[in-house]
Amino acid sequence: MSKPALRALIEHACQVMLEALEAGGTSFDSLYVNVNGASGFFDRRLSVYGRQGRPASDAAPSCGVRRS
């Protein structure tokens, strides 16, 4: 991977993590809550998690690769 591509990947990952924090994180069960006991809502924006075997086009129209 080229340095510019790596830099872009890192910048995008940082942006996604900031968006996740703004949404309160990703809560998959009742153990993961904030100090007020509220769950996060970022899981509603996940594009690939939990989609094993389904076409990626379900989540990302530009891609037809199946997730293994």
Coordinates of C-alpha atoms in Angstrom, one line a residue:
M1 CA 0.0 0.0 0.0
S2 CA 1.4 3.4 -0.9
K3 CA 2.0 6.0 1.7
P4 CA -0.8 8.3 0.4
A5 CA -3.3 5.4 0.4
L6 CA -2.2 4.4 3.9
R7 CA -2.6 8.0 5.0
A8 CA -6.1 8.2 3.5
L9 CA -7.1 4.9 5.2
I10 CA -5.9 6.1 8.6
E11 CA -7.7 9.5 8.2
H12 CA -10.9 7.7 7.2
A13 CA -10.6 5.3 10.2
C14 CA -10.1 8.2 12.5
Q15 CA -13.2 9.9 11.1
V16 CA -15.3 6.8 11.5
M17 CA -14.1 6.5 15.2
L18 CA -15.0 10.1 15.9
E19 CA -18.5 9.5 14.4
A20 CA -18.9 6.4 16.6
L21 CA -18.0 8.4 19.7
E22 CA -20.4 11.2 18.8
A23 CA -23.1 8.5 18.4
G24 CA -22.3 7.1 21.9
G25 CA -20.3 4.1 20.6
T26 CA -21.5 0.7 19.6
S27 CA -23.4 -1.2 22.3
F28 CA -23.9 -4.9 21.5
D29 CA -25.2 -5.8 25.0
S30 CA -26.3 -4.2 28.3
L31 CA -22.7 -4.2 29.7
Y32 CA -21.6 -1.5 27.2
V33 CA -23.3 1.7 28.3
N34 CA -22.3 5.2 29.1
V35 CA -22.1 6.7 32.6
N36 CA -25.8 7.4 32.4
G37 CA -26.7 3.8 31.5
A38 CA -27.6 4.6 27.9
S39 CA -26.5 2.4 25.0
G40 CA -24.7 3.7 22.0
F41 CA -26.3 4.1 18.6
F42 CA -23.4 3.7 16.2
D43 CA -24.3 0.0 15.6
R44 CA -27.2 1.3 13.4
R45 CA -24.6 2.7 11.0
L46 CA -22.5 -0.5 10.6
S47 CA -22.2 -1.6 7.0
V48 CA -20.6 -5.0 7.3
Y49 CA -20.8 -6.3 10.9
G50 CA -23.2 -9.3 11.1
R51 CA -23.6 -9.7 7.3
Q52 CA -21.5 -12.8 6.9
G53 CA -22.3 -14.5 3.6
R54 CA -24.4 -11.7 2.2
P55 CA -23.3 -9.6 -0.7
A56 CA -21.5 -6.4 0.3
S57 CA -23.8 -4.7 -2.2
D58 CA -26.5 -4.9 0.5
A59 CA -24.5 -2.4 2.5
A60 CA -22.3 -0.7 -0.2
P61 CA -23.9 -0.6 -3.7
S62 CA -20.5 -0.2 -5.4
C63 CA -19.2 -3.5 -4.2
G64 CA -20.4 -7.1 -4.9
V65 CA -17.9 -9.0 -2.9
R66 CA -19.3 -11.6 -0.4
R67 CA -18.0 -11.3 3.1
S68 CA -16.6 -14.5 4.6

